[in-house]
């Protein structure tokens, strides 16, 4: 949805990308000011997920053009440092919104003006979405029934009474062929509908944050980070690494190197007892992430690291 623009806009985007990447990859300066990256992308809601998708596409394009693995890795390494400039706007707004909704969603429902306000928001959303060529085909065949079901679901999800009695979202959406493109388009339409209803930007962000976890259910994906470890030839990534003992060796070697690397040394140079605790927790997390026994509650990652000032650079 970030690239589907009119021809003039597409040409302008391509020109700026060529100018930026040409300079980034060691070519002649073509007049692109790197300081424009952050303000240009600040209000575009580009997340780390979207940035990673672009990196994956660039990798694929370079490989298709016959570049070897090292060249591809070098190109990606040159692009990674601009991640923060591209994603900061989304990250800042979403983090503020997350902190607001972490105490519950009752205030959300009140600020949306209750059931009547949610219903009016959904009317505005469907006026926009059913005219949106990207997703209207998913809504028009049974517009009124879908709108009623989604209104009930949103009422409950946004802090209202438990009124949704429909099927589970993965069951509802399993055969519809919905992907991230459709979900992003729908969320953009929702934001536009809320703005049209007079809701402020902060409330829009809180609603988007509250509904973002729905993506996994609508797209029929697992939310469990531990299920991402790919099984090959009947073996998990942990098994292919050689099991628990080798993982402990990896963690200890990594930790030791971190204590010697000035870029991250500050976070790892701790008292002996604290170091032992950190090594253990790193091992427990990686064990589950690599397909072994789940020993660490992944929901603790955010609160544990929240005040540590860890950046993409680190």
PDB file of C-alpha atoms in Angstrom:
ATOM      1  CA  UNK A   1       0.000   0.000   0.000  1.00  0.00           C
ATOM      2  CA  UNK A   2       3.021   2.308   0.347  1.00  0.00           C
ATOM      3  CA  UNK A   3       3.897   1.985  -3.339  1.00  0.00           C
ATOM      4  CA  UNK A   4       0.510   1.833  -5.054  1.00  0.00           C
ATOM      5  CA  UNK A   5       0.308   5.459  -6.197  1.00  0.00           C
ATOM      6  CA  UNK A   6      -0.473   7.361  -9.379  1.00  0.00           C
ATOM      7  CA  UNK A   7       2.134   7.296 -12.143  1.00  0.00           C
ATOM      8  CA  UNK A   8       3.617  10.688 -11.309  1.00  0.00           C
ATOM      9  CA  UNK A   9       4.007   9.780  -7.642  1.00  0.00           C
ATOM     10  CA  UNK A  10       5.521   6.382  -8.492  1.00  0.00           C
ATOM     11  CA  UNK A  11       8.058   8.051 -10.798  1.00  0.00           C
ATOM     12  CA  UNK A  12       8.966  10.509  -8.045  1.00  0.00           C
ATOM     13  CA  UNK A  13       9.398   7.722  -5.470  1.00  0.00           C
ATOM     14  CA  UNK A  14      11.577   5.696  -7.846  1.00  0.00           C
ATOM     15  CA  UNK A  15      13.761   8.701  -8.596  1.00  0.00           C
ATOM     16  CA  UNK A  16      14.328   9.380  -4.896  1.00  0.00           C
ATOM     17  CA  UNK A  17      15.078   5.712  -4.191  1.00  0.00           C
ATOM     18  CA  UNK A  18      17.646   5.627  -6.998  1.00  0.00           C
ATOM     19  CA  UNK A  19      19.254   8.808  -5.672  1.00  0.00           C
ATOM     20  CA  UNK A  20      19.356   7.515  -2.099  1.00  0.00           C
ATOM     21  CA  UNK A  21      20.598   4.010  -2.878  1.00  0.00           C
ATOM     22  CA  UNK A  22      23.125   5.234  -5.422  1.00  0.00           C
ATOM     23  CA  UNK A  23      24.796   7.396  -2.829  1.00  0.00           C
ATOM     24  CA  UNK A  24      24.448   4.737  -0.151  1.00  0.00           C
ATOM     25  CA  UNK A  25      26.198   2.144  -2.306  1.00  0.00           C
ATOM     26  CA  UNK A  26      29.193   4.350  -3.019  1.00  0.00           C
ATOM     27  CA  UNK A  27      28.105   6.060  -6.209  1.00  0.00           C
ATOM     28  CA  UNK A  28      28.272   9.789  -6.954  1.00  0.00           C
ATOM     29  CA  UNK A  29      26.301  12.170  -4.797  1.00  0.00           C
ATOM     30  CA  UNK A  30      23.010  12.724  -6.588  1.00  0.00           C
ATOM     31  CA  UNK A  31      21.505  15.414  -4.410  1.00  0.00           C
ATOM     32  CA  UNK A  32      19.484  13.282  -1.987  1.00  0.00           C
ATOM     33  CA  UNK A  33      19.695  14.686   1.535  1.00  0.00           C
ATOM     34  CA  UNK A  34      19.750  11.794   4.015  1.00  0.00           C
ATOM     35  CA  UNK A  35      18.331  14.118   6.663  1.00  0.00           C
ATOM     36  CA  UNK A  36      15.030  14.041   4.758  1.00  0.00           C
ATOM     37  CA  UNK A  37      14.502  10.341   5.504  1.00  0.00           C
ATOM     38  CA  UNK A  38      12.995  10.816   8.949  1.00  0.00           C
ATOM     39  CA  UNK A  39      10.575  13.676   8.184  1.00  0.00           C
ATOM     40  CA  UNK A  40       9.559  12.035   4.903  1.00  0.00           C
ATOM     41  CA  UNK A  41       8.573   8.746   6.563  1.00  0.00           C
ATOM     42  CA  UNK A  42       7.459   9.997   9.973  1.00  0.00           C
ATOM     43  CA  UNK A  43       3.721   9.949   9.251  1.00  0.00           C
ATOM     44  CA  UNK A  44       3.702   6.960   6.914  1.00  0.00           C
ATOM     45  CA  UNK A  45       3.298   4.274   9.608  1.00  0.00           C
ATOM     46  CA  UNK A  46       6.237   2.238   8.315  1.00  0.00           C
ATOM     47  CA  UNK A  47       6.941  -0.426  10.937  1.00  0.00           C
ATOM     48  CA  UNK A  48       9.911  -2.729  11.434  1.00  0.00           C
ATOM     49  CA  UNK A  49       7.834  -5.447   9.801  1.00  0.00           C
ATOM     50  CA  UNK A  50       7.451  -3.338   6.640  1.00  0.00           C
ATOM     51  CA  UNK A  51      11.126  -2.372   6.676  1.00  0.00           C
ATOM     52  CA  UNK A  52      12.132  -6.038   6.917  1.00  0.00           C
ATOM     53  CA  UNK A  53       9.839  -6.841   3.988  1.00  0.00           C
ATOM     54  CA  UNK A  54      11.605  -4.213   1.856  1.00  0.00           C
ATOM     55  CA  UNK A  55      14.990  -5.650   2.846  1.00  0.00           C
ATOM     56  CA  UNK A  56      13.782  -9.120   1.818  1.00  0.00           C
ATOM     57  CA  UNK A  57      12.618  -7.765  -1.547  1.00  0.00           C
ATOM     58  CA  UNK A  58      15.953  -6.029  -2.131  1.00  0.00           C
ATOM     59  CA  UNK A  59      17.784  -9.278  -1.310  1.00  0.00           C
ATOM     60  CA  UNK A  60      15.643 -11.166  -3.826  1.00  0.00           C
ATOM     61  CA  UNK A  61      16.145  -8.552  -6.557  1.00  0.00           C
ATOM     62  CA  UNK A  62      19.919  -8.524  -6.133  1.00  0.00           C
ATOM     63  CA  UNK A  63      20.048 -12.315  -6.262  1.00  0.00           C
ATOM     64  CA  UNK A  64      17.866 -12.372  -9.386  1.00  0.00           C
ATOM     65  CA  UNK A  65      20.328  -9.966 -10.985  1.00  0.00           C
ATOM     66  CA  UNK A  66      23.132 -12.453 -10.324  1.00  0.00           C
ATOM     67  CA  UNK A  67      24.940 -10.777  -7.444  1.00  0.00           C
ATOM     68  CA  UNK A  68      26.713 -13.148  -5.070  1.00  0.00           C
ATOM     69  CA  UNK A  69      25.846 -13.610  -1.418  1.00  0.00           C
ATOM     70  CA  UNK A  70      28.553 -11.344  -0.052  1.00  0.00           C
ATOM     71  CA  UNK A  71      27.498  -8.426  -2.274  1.00  0.00           C
ATOM     72  CA  UNK A  72      23.901  -8.914  -1.176  1.00  0.00           C
ATOM     73  CA  UNK A  73      24.895  -8.976   2.494  1.00  0.00           C
ATOM     74  CA  UNK A  74      27.052  -5.859   2.038  1.00  0.00           C
ATOM     75  CA  UNK A  75      24.136  -4.007   0.425  1.00  0.00           C
ATOM     76  CA  UNK A  76      21.760  -4.959   3.225  1.00  0.00           C
ATOM     77  CA  UNK A  77      24.333  -3.947   5.849  1.00  0.00           C
ATOM     78  CA  UNK A  78      24.508  -0.478   4.276  1.00  0.00           C
ATOM     79  CA  UNK A  79      20.728  -0.105   4.384  1.00  0.00           C
ATOM     80  CA  UNK A  80      20.103  -1.353   7.927  1.00  0.00           C
ATOM     81  CA  UNK A  81      21.409   1.811   9.665  1.00  0.00           C
ATOM     82  CA  UNK A  82      18.564   3.912   8.198  1.00  0.00           C
ATOM     83  CA  UNK A  83      15.913   1.669   9.794  1.00  0.00           C
ATOM     84  CA  UNK A  84      15.375   4.061  12.685  1.00  0.00           C
ATOM     85  CA  UNK A  85      14.926   7.056  10.363  1.00  0.00           C
ATOM     86  CA  UNK A  86      12.274   5.203   8.380  1.00  0.00           C
ATOM     87  CA  UNK A  87      10.384   3.628  11.296  1.00  0.00           C
ATOM     88  CA  UNK A  88      10.743   6.167  14.132  1.00  0.00           C
ATOM     89  CA  UNK A  89       7.404   7.883  13.514  1.00  0.00           C
ATOM     90  CA  UNK A  90       5.476   4.642  13.754  1.00  0.00           C
ATOM     91  CA  UNK A  91       7.531   3.397  16.704  1.00  0.00           C
ATOM     92  CA  UNK A  92       7.086   6.549  18.783  1.00  0.00           C
ATOM     93  CA  UNK A  93       3.337   6.861  18.202  1.00  0.00           C
ATOM     94  CA  UNK A  94       2.681   3.172  18.720  1.00  0.00           C
ATOM     95  CA  UNK A  95       4.730   3.020  21.931  1.00  0.00           C
ATOM     96  CA  UNK A  96       2.812   5.944  23.417  1.00  0.00           C
ATOM     97  CA  UNK A  97      -0.432   4.271  22.406  1.00  0.00           C
ATOM     98  CA  UNK A  98       0.665   0.916  23.871  1.00  0.00           C
ATOM     99  CA  UNK A  99       1.460   2.520  27.193  1.00  0.00           C
ATOM    100  CA  UNK A 100      -1.980   4.139  27.229  1.00  0.00           C
ATOM    101  CA  UNK A 101      -3.853   0.922  26.463  1.00  0.00           C
ATOM    102  CA  UNK A 102      -1.700  -1.237  28.738  1.00  0.00           C
ATOM    103  CA  UNK A 103      -3.926  -0.145  31.629  1.00  0.00           C
ATOM    104  CA  UNK A 104      -7.024  -1.441  29.840  1.00  0.00           C
ATOM    105  CA  UNK A 105      -9.369  -0.399  27.038  1.00  0.00           C
ATOM    106  CA  UNK A 106     -12.297   0.976  29.047  1.00  0.00           C
ATOM    107  CA  UNK A 107     -11.159   4.528  28.360  1.00  0.00           C
ATOM    108  CA  UNK A 108     -10.948   3.722  24.645  1.00  0.00           C
ATOM    109  CA  UNK A 109     -14.603   2.759  24.518  1.00  0.00           C
ATOM    110  CA  UNK A 110     -15.598   5.906  26.397  1.00  0.00           C
ATOM    111  CA  UNK A 111     -13.479   8.147  24.161  1.00  0.00           C
ATOM    112  CA  UNK A 112     -15.066   6.543  21.103  1.00  0.00           C
ATOM    113  CA  UNK A 113     -18.466   7.595  22.526  1.00  0.00           C
ATOM    114  CA  UNK A 114     -19.627   4.112  23.409  1.00  0.00           C
ATOM    115  CA  UNK A 115     -21.639   1.767  21.233  1.00  0.00           C
ATOM    116  CA  UNK A 116     -23.155   4.602  19.204  1.00  0.00           C
ATOM    117  CA  UNK A 117     -19.723   6.040  18.498  1.00  0.00           C
ATOM    118  CA  UNK A 118     -18.287   2.668  17.416  1.00  0.00           C
ATOM    119  CA  UNK A 119     -21.311   2.097  15.165  1.00  0.00           C
ATOM    120  CA  UNK A 120     -20.861   5.529  13.559  1.00  0.00           C
ATOM    121  CA  UNK A 121     -17.144   4.846  13.095  1.00  0.00           C
ATOM    122  CA  UNK A 122     -17.930   1.558  11.359  1.00  0.00           C
ATOM    123  CA  UNK A 123     -20.454   3.258   9.066  1.00  0.00           C
ATOM    124  CA  UNK A 124     -17.774   5.725   8.035  1.00  0.00           C
ATOM    125  CA  UNK A 125     -15.239   2.908   7.639  1.00  0.00           C
ATOM    126  CA  UNK A 126     -17.486   0.870   5.358  1.00  0.00           C
ATOM    127  CA  UNK A 127     -18.309   3.935   3.238  1.00  0.00           C
ATOM    128  CA  UNK A 128     -14.562   4.252   2.591  1.00  0.00           C
ATOM    129  CA  UNK A 129     -13.625   0.563   2.443  1.00  0.00           C
ATOM    130  CA  UNK A 130     -16.391  -0.491   0.050  1.00  0.00           C
ATOM    131  CA  UNK A 131     -15.128   2.162  -2.374  1.00  0.00           C
ATOM    132  CA  UNK A 132     -11.502   1.112  -1.928  1.00  0.00           C
ATOM    133  CA  UNK A 133     -10.473  -0.970  -4.964  1.00  0.00           C
ATOM    134  CA  UNK A 134      -7.889  -2.807  -2.872  1.00  0.00           C
ATOM    135  CA  UNK A 135     -10.387  -4.451  -0.531  1.00  0.00           C
ATOM    136  CA  UNK A 136     -13.957  -3.733  -1.650  1.00  0.00           C
ATOM    137  CA  UNK A 137     -14.272  -7.202  -3.207  1.00  0.00           C
ATOM    138  CA  UNK A 138     -13.915  -8.665   0.281  1.00  0.00           C
ATOM    139  CA  UNK A 139     -16.783  -6.616   1.701  1.00  0.00           C
ATOM    140  CA  UNK A 140     -19.367  -5.894  -0.993  1.00  0.00           C
ATOM    141  CA  UNK A 141     -20.807  -9.397  -1.498  1.00  0.00           C
ATOM    142  CA  UNK A 142     -22.428  -9.317   1.961  1.00  0.00           C
ATOM    143  CA  UNK A 143     -21.779  -5.776   3.160  1.00  0.00           C
ATOM    144  CA  UNK A 144     -24.485  -5.370   5.804  1.00  0.00           C
ATOM    145  CA  UNK A 145     -23.875  -8.725   7.501  1.00  0.00           C
ATOM    146  CA  UNK A 146     -20.110  -8.170   7.554  1.00  0.00           C
ATOM    147  CA  UNK A 147     -20.509  -4.635   8.881  1.00  0.00           C
ATOM    148  CA  UNK A 148     -22.785  -5.818  11.704  1.00  0.00           C
ATOM    149  CA  UNK A 149     -20.384  -8.627  12.684  1.00  0.00           C
ATOM    150  CA  UNK A 150     -17.368  -6.326  12.618  1.00  0.00           C
ATOM    151  CA  UNK A 151     -19.217  -3.646  14.597  1.00  0.00           C
ATOM    152  CA  UNK A 152     -19.963  -6.177  17.336  1.00  0.00           C
ATOM    153  CA  UNK A 153     -16.385  -7.440  17.296  1.00  0.00           C
ATOM    154  CA  UNK A 154     -14.908  -3.924  17.455  1.00  0.00           C
ATOM    155  CA  UNK A 155     -17.297  -2.956  20.266  1.00  0.00           C
ATOM    156  CA  UNK A 156     -15.918  -5.770  22.403  1.00  0.00           C
ATOM    157  CA  UNK A 157     -12.269  -5.443  21.283  1.00  0.00           C
ATOM    158  CA  UNK A 158     -12.216  -1.713  22.023  1.00  0.00           C
ATOM    159  CA  UNK A 159     -13.386  -2.009  25.616  1.00  0.00           C
ATOM    160  CA  UNK A 160     -17.145  -2.352  25.300  1.00  0.00           C
ATOM    161  CA  UNK A 161     -19.501  -5.114  26.447  1.00  0.00           C
ATOM    162  CA  UNK A 162     -19.052  -8.710  25.288  1.00  0.00           C
ATOM    163  CA  UNK A 163     -21.483  -8.705  22.389  1.00  0.00           C
ATOM    164  CA  UNK A 164     -19.627 -10.620  19.667  1.00  0.00           C
ATOM    165  CA  UNK A 165     -21.010 -14.141  19.309  1.00  0.00           C
ATOM    166  CA  UNK A 166     -19.547 -14.993  15.923  1.00  0.00           C
ATOM    167  CA  UNK A 167     -16.993 -17.555  14.826  1.00  0.00           C
ATOM    168  CA  UNK A 168     -13.290 -17.293  15.621  1.00  0.00           C
ATOM    169  CA  UNK A 169     -11.462 -14.938  13.238  1.00  0.00           C
ATOM    170  CA  UNK A 170      -9.154 -17.583  11.688  1.00  0.00           C
ATOM    171  CA  UNK A 171     -12.225 -19.655  10.784  1.00  0.00           C
ATOM    172  CA  UNK A 172     -14.030 -16.652   9.286  1.00  0.00           C
ATOM    173  CA  UNK A 173     -11.074 -15.567   7.137  1.00  0.00           C
ATOM    174  CA  UNK A 174      -9.431 -18.906   6.289  1.00  0.00           C
ATOM    175  CA  UNK A 175     -10.557 -19.109   2.650  1.00  0.00           C
ATOM    176  CA  UNK A 176     -10.683 -15.423   1.720  1.00  0.00           C
ATOM    177  CA  UNK A 177      -7.095 -15.038   0.496  1.00  0.00           C
ATOM    178  CA  UNK A 178      -6.440 -12.041   2.736  1.00  0.00           C
ATOM    179  CA  UNK A 179      -2.820 -10.911   3.051  1.00  0.00           C
ATOM    180  CA  UNK A 180      -0.879  -8.065   4.698  1.00  0.00           C
ATOM    181  CA  UNK A 181      -1.685  -5.753   1.796  1.00  0.00           C
ATOM    182  CA  UNK A 182      -5.419  -6.094   2.420  1.00  0.00           C
ATOM    183  CA  UNK A 183      -5.022  -5.759   6.187  1.00  0.00           C
ATOM    184  CA  UNK A 184      -2.876  -2.618   5.856  1.00  0.00           C
ATOM    185  CA  UNK A 185      -5.366  -1.083   3.422  1.00  0.00           C
ATOM    186  CA  UNK A 186      -8.215  -1.805   5.846  1.00  0.00           C
ATOM    187  CA  UNK A 187      -6.318  -0.211   8.749  1.00  0.00           C
ATOM    188  CA  UNK A 188      -5.544   2.882   6.677  1.00  0.00           C
ATOM    189  CA  UNK A 189      -9.238   3.161   5.811  1.00  0.00           C
ATOM    190  CA  UNK A 190     -10.093   2.798   9.498  1.00  0.00           C
ATOM    191  CA  UNK A 191      -7.702   5.616  10.411  1.00  0.00           C
ATOM    192  CA  UNK A 192      -9.221   7.818   7.686  1.00  0.00           C
ATOM    193  CA  UNK A 193     -12.720   7.029   8.958  1.00  0.00           C
ATOM    194  CA  UNK A 194     -11.774   7.983  12.508  1.00  0.00           C
ATOM    195  CA  UNK A 195     -10.229  11.257  11.376  1.00  0.00           C
ATOM    196  CA  UNK A 196     -13.383  11.994   9.391  1.00  0.00           C
ATOM    197  CA  UNK A 197     -15.394  11.385  12.590  1.00  0.00           C
ATOM    198  CA  UNK A 198     -13.300  13.998  14.389  1.00  0.00           C
ATOM    199  CA  UNK A 199     -11.203  11.719  16.601  1.00  0.00           C
ATOM    200  CA  UNK A 200      -7.709  12.983  17.450  1.00  0.00           C
ATOM    201  CA  UNK A 201      -4.472  11.350  16.305  1.00  0.00           C
ATOM    202  CA  UNK A 202      -3.680   9.908  19.737  1.00  0.00           C
ATOM    203  CA  UNK A 203      -6.987   8.028  19.870  1.00  0.00           C
ATOM    204  CA  UNK A 204      -6.500   6.789  16.302  1.00  0.00           C
ATOM    205  CA  UNK A 205      -3.101   5.382  17.292  1.00  0.00           C
ATOM    206  CA  UNK A 206      -4.531   3.667  20.364  1.00  0.00           C
ATOM    207  CA  UNK A 207      -7.224   1.980  18.286  1.00  0.00           C
ATOM    208  CA  UNK A 208      -4.677   0.818  15.701  1.00  0.00           C
ATOM    209  CA  UNK A 209      -2.406  -0.578  18.421  1.00  0.00           C
ATOM    210  CA  UNK A 210      -5.316  -2.396  20.062  1.00  0.00           C
ATOM    211  CA  UNK A 211      -6.385  -3.972  16.775  1.00  0.00           C
ATOM    212  CA  UNK A 212      -2.924  -4.787  15.362  1.00  0.00           C
ATOM    213  CA  UNK A 213      -2.751  -8.206  17.116  1.00  0.00           C
ATOM    214  CA  UNK A 214      -5.865  -9.145  15.129  1.00  0.00           C
ATOM    215  CA  UNK A 215      -3.616  -9.306  12.035  1.00  0.00           C
ATOM    216  CA  UNK A 216      -2.280 -12.705  13.081  1.00  0.00           C
ATOM    217  CA  UNK A 217      -5.796 -14.147  13.432  1.00  0.00           C
ATOM    218  CA  UNK A 218      -7.157 -12.624  10.225  1.00  0.00           C
ATOM    219  CA  UNK A 219      -4.148 -13.868   8.257  1.00  0.00           C
ATOM    220  CA  UNK A 220      -4.314 -17.240  10.045  1.00  0.00           C
ATOM    221  CA  UNK A 221      -0.798 -16.949  11.441  1.00  0.00           C
ATOM    222  CA  UNK A 222       0.511 -18.124  14.761  1.00  0.00           C
ATOM    223  CA  UNK A 223       1.221 -15.323  17.237  1.00  0.00           C
ATOM    224  CA  UNK A 224       3.726 -17.537  18.988  1.00  0.00           C
ATOM    225  CA  UNK A 225       7.275 -16.362  18.309  1.00  0.00           C
ATOM    226  CA  UNK A 226       8.490 -19.802  19.340  1.00  0.00           C
ATOM    227  CA  UNK A 227       6.695 -21.435  16.411  1.00  0.00           C
ATOM    228  CA  UNK A 228       8.836 -19.624  13.840  1.00  0.00           C
ATOM    229  CA  UNK A 229      11.765 -22.045  14.188  1.00  0.00           C
ATOM    230  CA  UNK A 230      11.698 -24.031  10.950  1.00  0.00           C
ATOM    231  CA  UNK A 231      11.823 -27.825  11.054  1.00  0.00           C
ATOM    232  CA  UNK A 232      14.139 -29.349   8.452  1.00  0.00           C
ATOM    233  CA  UNK A 233      14.615 -33.067   7.961  1.00  0.00           C
ATOM    234  CA  UNK A 234      12.685 -33.641  11.153  1.00  0.00           C
ATOM    235  CA  UNK A 235      15.051 -31.497  13.227  1.00  0.00           C
ATOM    236  CA  UNK A 236      14.514 -28.138  14.911  1.00  0.00           C
ATOM    237  CA  UNK A 237      17.102 -25.380  14.643  1.00  0.00           C
ATOM    238  CA  UNK A 238      18.234 -26.265  18.174  1.00  0.00           C
ATOM    239  CA  UNK A 239      18.806 -29.879  17.128  1.00  0.00           C
ATOM    240  CA  UNK A 240      20.749 -28.763  14.055  1.00  0.00           C
ATOM    241  CA  UNK A 241      22.937 -26.626  16.322  1.00  0.00           C
ATOM    242  CA  UNK A 242      23.799 -29.741  18.266  1.00  0.00           C
ATOM    243  CA  UNK A 243      21.375 -29.473  21.178  1.00  0.00           C
ATOM    244  CA  UNK A 244      21.405 -27.771  24.566  1.00  0.00           C
ATOM    245  CA  UNK A 245      25.109 -28.076  25.286  1.00  0.00           C
ATOM    246  CA  UNK A 246      26.100 -26.386  22.049  1.00  0.00           C
ATOM    247  CA  UNK A 247      23.508 -23.669  22.630  1.00  0.00           C
ATOM    248  CA  UNK A 248      25.030 -22.953  26.036  1.00  0.00           C
ATOM    249  CA  UNK A 249      28.424 -22.662  24.359  1.00  0.00           C
ATOM    250  CA  UNK A 250      26.997 -20.244  21.792  1.00  0.00           C
ATOM    251  CA  UNK A 251      25.406 -18.091  24.506  1.00  0.00           C
ATOM    252  CA  UNK A 252      28.554 -18.020  26.648  1.00  0.00           C
ATOM    253  CA  UNK A 253      30.778 -17.147  23.669  1.00  0.00           C
ATOM    254  CA  UNK A 254      28.368 -14.436  22.537  1.00  0.00           C
ATOM    255  CA  UNK A 255      28.156 -12.960  26.029  1.00  0.00           C
ATOM    256  CA  UNK A 256      31.932 -12.946  26.424  1.00  0.00           C
ATOM    257  CA  UNK A 257      32.326 -11.130  23.108  1.00  0.00           C
ATOM    258  CA  UNK A 258      29.684  -8.593  24.084  1.00  0.00           C
ATOM    259  CA  UNK A 259      31.636  -7.719  27.233  1.00  0.00           C
ATOM    260  CA  UNK A 260      34.629  -6.917  25.003  1.00  0.00           C
ATOM    261  CA  UNK A 261      32.744  -5.007  22.295  1.00  0.00           C
ATOM    262  CA  UNK A 262      32.627  -1.296  23.149  1.00  0.00           C
ATOM    263  CA  UNK A 263      29.391  -0.854  21.173  1.00  0.00           C
ATOM    264  CA  UNK A 264      27.367  -3.001  23.602  1.00  0.00           C
ATOM    265  CA  UNK A 265      29.771  -3.519  26.506  1.00  0.00           C
ATOM    266  CA  UNK A 266      27.828  -1.173  28.778  1.00  0.00           C
ATOM    267  CA  UNK A 267      24.787  -3.485  28.818  1.00  0.00           C
ATOM    268  CA  UNK A 268      26.739  -6.680  29.533  1.00  0.00           C
ATOM    269  CA  UNK A 269      29.481  -5.585  31.945  1.00  0.00           C
ATOM    270  CA  UNK A 270      27.670  -6.514  35.135  1.00  0.00           C
ATOM    271  CA  UNK A 271      28.413  -8.158  38.479  1.00  0.00           C
ATOM    272  CA  UNK A 272      29.150 -11.878  38.308  1.00  0.00           C
ATOM    273  CA  UNK A 273      25.752 -12.873  39.739  1.00  0.00           C
ATOM    274  CA  UNK A 274      23.930 -10.601  37.279  1.00  0.00           C
ATOM    275  CA  UNK A 275      25.970 -11.957  34.370  1.00  0.00           C
ATOM    276  CA  UNK A 276      25.082 -15.506  35.319  1.00  0.00           C
ATOM    277  CA  UNK A 277      21.399 -14.564  35.432  1.00  0.00           C
ATOM    278  CA  UNK A 278      21.553 -12.835  32.040  1.00  0.00           C
ATOM    279  CA  UNK A 279      23.342 -15.765  30.404  1.00  0.00           C
ATOM    280  CA  UNK A 280      20.725 -18.138  31.756  1.00  0.00           C
ATOM    281  CA  UNK A 281      17.826 -16.067  30.516  1.00  0.00           C
ATOM    282  CA  UNK A 282      19.411 -15.660  27.083  1.00  0.00           C
ATOM    283  CA  UNK A 283      19.830 -19.431  26.894  1.00  0.00           C
ATOM    284  CA  UNK A 284      16.221 -20.001  27.984  1.00  0.00           C
ATOM    285  CA  UNK A 285      14.856 -17.586  25.394  1.00  0.00           C
ATOM    286  CA  UNK A 286      16.957 -18.939  22.530  1.00  0.00           C
ATOM    287  CA  UNK A 287      16.085 -22.522  23.429  1.00  0.00           C
ATOM    288  CA  UNK A 288      12.417 -21.838  22.762  1.00  0.00           C
ATOM    289  CA  UNK A 289      13.056 -19.558  19.794  1.00  0.00           C
ATOM    290  CA  UNK A 290      15.188 -22.264  18.134  1.00  0.00           C
ATOM    291  CA  UNK A 291      12.543 -24.946  18.505  1.00  0.00           C
ATOM    292  CA  UNK A 292      13.502 -26.468  21.858  1.00  0.00           C
ATOM    293  CA  UNK A 293      11.617 -26.437  25.169  1.00  0.00           C
ATOM    294  CA  UNK A 294       9.942 -23.110  25.946  1.00  0.00           C
ATOM    295  CA  UNK A 295      11.607 -21.891  29.138  1.00  0.00           C
ATOM    296  CA  UNK A 296      11.191 -18.115  28.893  1.00  0.00           C
ATOM    297  CA  UNK A 297       7.973 -16.084  28.779  1.00  0.00           C
ATOM    298  CA  UNK A 298       8.386 -13.926  25.683  1.00  0.00           C
ATOM    299  CA  UNK A 299       5.905 -11.337  26.979  1.00  0.00           C
ATOM    300  CA  UNK A 300       8.600 -10.324  29.496  1.00  0.00           C
ATOM    301  CA  UNK A 301      10.967  -9.075  26.771  1.00  0.00           C
ATOM    302  CA  UNK A 302       9.400  -5.635  26.470  1.00  0.00           C
ATOM    303  CA  UNK A 303       9.138  -4.751  30.187  1.00  0.00           C
ATOM    304  CA  UNK A 304      12.608  -6.152  30.907  1.00  0.00           C
ATOM    305  CA  UNK A 305      14.260  -3.999  28.234  1.00  0.00           C
ATOM    306  CA  UNK A 306      11.991  -0.945  28.288  1.00  0.00           C
ATOM    307  CA  UNK A 307      14.238   1.337  30.373  1.00  0.00           C
ATOM    308  CA  UNK A 308      17.556   0.045  29.034  1.00  0.00           C
ATOM    309  CA  UNK A 309      17.806   2.512  26.113  1.00  0.00           C
ATOM    310  CA  UNK A 310      18.645  -0.216  23.593  1.00  0.00           C
ATOM    311  CA  UNK A 311      18.581   1.114  20.043  1.00  0.00           C
ATOM    312  CA  UNK A 312      18.715  -0.543  16.613  1.00  0.00           C
ATOM    313  CA  UNK A 313      22.425   0.308  16.646  1.00  0.00           C
ATOM    314  CA  UNK A 314      22.932  -1.835  19.740  1.00  0.00           C
TER     315      UNK A 314
END
